[in-house]
Amino acid sequence: MTARLIDGRARAARLLSEVAEATARLRAERDIQPGLAVVLVGQDPASEIYVNSKIRRTEEAGMRSIAHRLPAEVAEAELLALITRLNRDPQIHGILVQLPLPAPLDRARVIDAIAPEKDVDGFTAVNVGRLANGEPALVPCTPLGCLMLLEETLGDLRGQVATIIGCSNVVGRPLIQLLLQRDCSVMVAHRHTRNIAAMVRAADIVVVAAGVPNLVRGSWLKPGVVVLDVGINRLEGARGERRIVGDVAFEEALAVASAITPVPGGVGPMTIACLLANTLDACRRQIESAERSPVPA
Ligand code: NAD
């Protein structure tokens, strides 16, 4: 068997063009332009790259993009005051605080200052709780992208057995909830799990988000399994050449799986596309809620 490659770039491009079309309609019919504010604290080079590409994609989708760059030594009160202003700004529908935050800023306090209806990363305690309760929520972008790729590959996910490796708040934990909501049976492995190979072998779907190159071997996989490799690991070869690999021994897995995401070009492109889909979704919900309870003149 040679696995089919799950083309995340193509899926993300489709989603982005749907978002751009819907944005153009909102602007033409309602004169409303979805707005995304990105807050970057400090000068982490990787965060700079992520933020710049988010800004570029937001503008390409026809949305308003506002960036706030604050020095690493900013007082927490000042950062919280900025978030409060953005929460109240009717032209801003989504707010994203780029993580990680430099010490001593308190991640939970800062993230939970974002109004839940503008929390397009889905990281506030309110949205995490809503997702866990099966209520409508803004859902973290990478697991949302994973769900879309799985549904495109397998259709209805009911009854599938899924093993997720890695249970961070950003990827694994929200994906547990999303797959449970689709009536999958979900197993979760992490760095203290003793026999990951057995959990992987029992699964119809394997999602790996650990940040460990070659963690999952081809010999662990059940024939025909669908594999999503979320890991992004930057390696340097003997001659200094750089390359990016995932967490799965890709060539080995190709021979066993029915479908697999490549790295790069698999899950990665879905993340920004889902961020813009969340921003559009947040904007629509804010319009609906304003129409339900208009502010008296
Ligand atoms: P994290 O460090 O917050 O969490 C890693 C998780 O993997 C933890 O639950 C840990 O217990 C588990 N883990 C670590 N080593 C393990 C091992 N040897 N065996 C089993 N489990 C192990 O990381 P994260 O932020 O969730 O990111 C995970 C990976 O996904 C990273 O490579 C990251 O770059 C990548 N990532 C990609 C995207 C994307 O857009 N494609 C988005 C987020 C993260």
Coordinates of C-alpha atoms in Angstrom, one line a residue, residues 14-269:
R14 CA -10.3 26.4 -0.7
L15 CA -11.2 27.5 2.8
L16 CA -9.4 30.8 2.3
S17 CA -11.2 31.5 -0.9
E18 CA -14.6 30.7 0.7
V19 CA -13.7 33.1 3.6
A20 CA -12.6 35.8 1.1
E21 CA -15.9 35.4 -0.9
A22 CA -18.0 35.6 2.3
T23 CA -16.0 38.7 3.4
A24 CA -16.5 40.4 0.1
R25 CA -20.3 39.7 0.4
L26 CA -20.4 41.2 4.0
R27 CA -18.6 44.3 2.8
A28 CA -20.8 44.7 -0.3
E29 CA -24.2 43.9 1.4
R30 CA -23.7 45.1 4.9
D31 CA -20.7 47.5 4.7
I32 CA -19.1 45.5 7.5
Q33 CA -15.4 44.5 7.2
P34 CA -14.3 41.7 9.6
G35 CA -11.3 43.0 11.6
L36 CA -8.6 41.0 13.3
A37 CA -6.2 42.5 15.9
V38 CA -2.9 40.8 16.5
V39 CA -1.0 41.6 19.6
L40 CA 2.7 40.7 19.7
V41 CA 4.8 41.3 22.8
G42 CA 8.5 41.2 22.5
Q43 CA 10.7 40.3 19.6
D44 CA 10.7 36.5 19.4
P45 CA 11.8 35.8 15.8
A46 CA 9.5 32.9 15.2
S47 CA 6.5 34.9 16.6
E48 CA 7.4 37.7 14.2
I49 CA 7.3 35.3 11.3
Y50 CA 3.9 33.9 12.4
V51 CA 2.4 37.3 13.0
N52 CA 3.6 38.7 9.7
S53 CA 2.1 35.8 7.8
K54 CA -1.2 36.1 9.7
I55 CA -1.3 39.9 8.8
R56 CA -0.6 39.2 5.2
R57 CA -3.3 36.4 4.9
T58 CA -5.9 38.6 6.8
E59 CA -5.4 41.4 4.2
E60 CA -5.5 38.9 1.3
A61 CA -8.9 37.7 2.6
G62 CA -10.2 41.3 2.4
M63 CA -10.3 41.7 6.2
R64 CA -9.0 44.6 8.2
S65 CA -5.8 43.7 10.0
I66 CA -4.5 45.7 13.0
A67 CA -1.1 44.8 14.6
H68 CA -0.1 46.0 18.0
R69 CA 3.6 45.5 18.8
L70 CA 4.6 46.0 22.4
P71 CA 8.0 45.8 24.1
A72 CA 8.9 42.6 26.1
E73 CA 9.1 44.7 29.3
V74 CA 5.5 46.1 28.9
A75 CA 3.6 46.2 32.1
E76 CA 0.8 43.6 32.3
A77 CA -1.7 46.4 33.2
E78 CA -0.9 48.2 29.9
L79 CA -1.4 45.0 27.9
L80 CA -4.7 44.3 29.7
A81 CA -5.8 47.9 29.0
L82 CA -5.0 47.4 25.3
I83 CA -7.1 44.2 25.3
T84 CA -10.0 46.0 27.0
R85 CA -9.9 48.7 24.3
L86 CA -9.9 46.0 21.5
N87 CA -12.8 44.2 23.3
R88 CA -14.8 47.4 23.1
D89 CA -13.8 48.4 19.5
P90 CA -16.8 47.6 17.2
Q91 CA -14.4 47.4 14.2
I92 CA -12.4 44.6 15.7
H93 CA -14.2 41.1 15.6
G94 CA -11.2 38.9 16.5
I95 CA -8.3 39.4 18.9
L96 CA -5.2 37.2 18.9
V97 CA -2.4 37.5 21.5
Q98 CA 0.7 35.8 20.0
L99 CA 2.1 33.1 22.3
P100 CA 4.4 32.6 24.1
L101 CA 4.4 35.7 26.2
P102 CA 7.6 36.9 27.7
A103 CA 8.0 36.4 31.5
P104 CA 6.7 37.6 33.9
L105 CA 3.4 38.2 32.0
D106 CA 0.7 35.8 33.1
R107 CA -0.6 33.8 30.1
A108 CA -3.9 32.8 31.6
R109 CA -4.7 36.3 32.9
V110 CA -3.9 37.9 29.6
I111 CA -5.7 35.4 27.5
D112 CA -8.8 35.4 29.7
A113 CA -9.0 39.2 29.3
I114 CA -10.0 38.7 25.7
A115 CA -13.8 38.9 25.2
P116 CA -14.9 35.2 24.5
E117 CA -16.8 36.3 21.4
K118 CA -13.6 37.8 19.9
D119 CA -11.3 35.0 21.1
V120 CA -10.5 33.6 17.6
D121 CA -7.7 31.3 19.0
G122 CA -10.3 29.6 21.2
F123 CA -7.9 29.7 24.2
T124 CA -10.0 31.6 26.8
A125 CA -11.4 29.5 29.7
V126 CA -14.9 30.3 28.5
N127 CA -14.4 28.9 25.0
V128 CA -12.4 25.9 26.3
G129 CA -15.4 25.2 28.7
R130 CA -18.0 25.6 25.9
L131 CA -16.1 23.2 23.7
A132 CA -15.9 20.7 26.5
N133 CA -19.6 21.1 27.1
G134 CA -20.4 20.6 23.4
E135 CA -21.8 24.2 23.2
P136 CA -21.1 26.5 20.3
A137 CA -17.5 27.9 20.8
L138 CA -14.6 29.4 19.0
V139 CA -12.3 26.4 18.6
P140 CA -8.4 26.5 18.4
C141 CA -7.3 26.7 14.8
T142 CA -4.9 23.7 14.5
P143 CA -7.3 21.1 15.9
L144 CA -10.1 22.6 13.8
G145 CA -7.9 22.2 10.7
C146 CA -7.2 18.6 11.7
L147 CA -10.9 17.9 12.0
M148 CA -11.5 19.4 8.5
L149 CA -8.8 17.2 7.0
L150 CA -10.1 14.1 8.6
E151 CA -13.7 14.8 7.5
E152 CA -12.5 15.4 4.0
T153 CA -10.5 12.2 4.0
L154 CA -13.0 9.9 5.8
G155 CA -16.4 11.6 5.6
D156 CA -18.5 10.8 8.7
L157 CA -16.1 10.0 11.6
R158 CA -18.7 8.1 13.7
G159 CA -17.3 5.0 15.3
Q160 CA -13.7 5.6 14.3
V161 CA -11.1 4.8 16.9
A162 CA -8.6 7.7 17.2
T163 CA -5.3 7.9 19.0
I164 CA -4.0 11.4 19.7
I165 CA -0.3 11.7 20.7
G166 CA 0.3 15.0 22.6
C167 CA -2.3 16.7 24.8
S168 CA -1.3 20.4 24.9
N169 CA -4.0 23.0 25.2
V170 CA -3.2 24.1 21.7
V171 CA -3.7 20.9 19.8
G172 CA -4.3 17.6 21.6
R173 CA -6.9 18.6 24.2
P174 CA -9.3 20.5 22.0
L175 CA -9.0 17.7 19.4
I176 CA -10.1 15.2 22.0
Q177 CA -13.3 17.2 22.4
L178 CA -13.9 17.7 18.6
L179 CA -13.5 14.0 17.9
L180 CA -15.7 13.0 20.8
Q181 CA -18.3 15.3 19.4
R182 CA -18.0 13.4 16.1
D183 CA -18.7 10.1 17.9
C184 CA -15.2 8.8 17.7
S185 CA -13.6 6.7 20.5
V186 CA -10.5 8.6 21.6
M187 CA -7.3 7.5 23.2
V188 CA -4.7 10.0 24.3
A189 CA -1.0 9.5 24.7
H190 CA 1.6 11.8 26.2
R191 CA 5.2 11.8 27.3
H192 CA 4.4 9.5 30.3
T193 CA 2.4 6.9 28.4
R194 CA 4.0 3.5 28.6
N195 CA 2.9 1.6 25.5
I196 CA 2.2 4.1 22.8
A197 CA 2.7 1.6 20.1
A198 CA -0.2 -0.5 21.2
M199 CA -2.5 2.5 21.3
V200 CA -1.4 3.5 17.9
R201 CA -1.9 -0.1 16.5
A202 CA -5.5 -0.1 17.7
A203 CA -6.4 3.2 15.9
D204 CA -8.2 4.0 12.6
I205 CA -7.0 7.6 13.0
V206 CA -3.7 8.7 14.4
V207 CA -2.9 12.3 15.1
V208 CA 0.6 13.1 16.3
A209 CA 1.4 16.5 17.9
A210 CA 4.4 15.9 20.2
G211 CA 7.3 17.8 18.6
V212 CA 9.5 14.6 18.4
P213 CA 10.9 13.6 15.0
N214 CA 10.4 10.0 14.0
L215 CA 8.3 9.3 17.1
V216 CA 5.7 7.1 15.3
R217 CA 7.2 4.2 13.4
G218 CA 5.6 2.5 10.4
S219 CA 5.6 -0.8 12.3
W220 CA 3.2 0.7 14.9
L221 CA 0.5 1.5 12.4
K222 CA -2.5 -0.6 11.5
P223 CA -2.8 -1.1 7.7
G224 CA -5.1 1.4 6.2
V225 CA -4.9 3.9 9.1
V226 CA -5.3 7.7 8.4
V227 CA -2.4 9.7 9.9
L228 CA -2.2 13.4 10.6
D229 CA 1.3 14.6 11.4
V230 CA 1.0 18.0 13.3
G231 CA 4.7 18.1 14.4
I232 CA 7.0 20.8 13.0
N233 CA 10.6 20.0 13.7
R234 CA 13.5 22.0 12.2
L235 CA 16.5 19.8 11.6
E236 CA 20.0 20.6 10.3
G237 CA 21.7 18.1 8.1
A238 CA 25.5 17.3 8.1
R239 CA 26.2 20.0 5.5
G240 CA 24.2 22.6 7.4
E241 CA 21.1 22.3 5.2
R242 CA 17.9 22.9 7.0
R243 CA 14.7 20.9 6.6
I244 CA 11.4 20.6 8.4
V245 CA 10.1 17.2 9.4
G246 CA 7.0 16.0 11.4
D247 CA 6.7 13.5 14.2
V248 CA 6.0 10.4 12.0
A249 CA 8.7 8.3 10.2
F250 CA 7.1 9.4 6.9
E251 CA 8.6 6.9 4.5
E252 CA 7.7 4.0 6.8
A253 CA 4.2 5.2 7.3
L254 CA 3.6 5.8 3.6
A255 CA 3.9 2.0 3.1
V256 CA 1.2 1.2 5.7
A257 CA -1.3 4.0 6.0
S258 CA -4.2 4.7 3.5
A259 CA -3.7 8.5 3.8
I260 CA -1.2 10.8 5.5
T261 CA -0.4 14.5 5.8
P262 CA 3.1 15.5 4.5
V263 CA 5.2 17.9 6.5
P264 CA 5.3 20.6 5.3
G265 CA 2.1 21.0 3.3
G266 CA -0.3 19.0 5.5
V267 CA -1.8 20.4 8.8
G268 CA 0.3 23.6 8.8
P269 CA -1.5 25.6 6.1

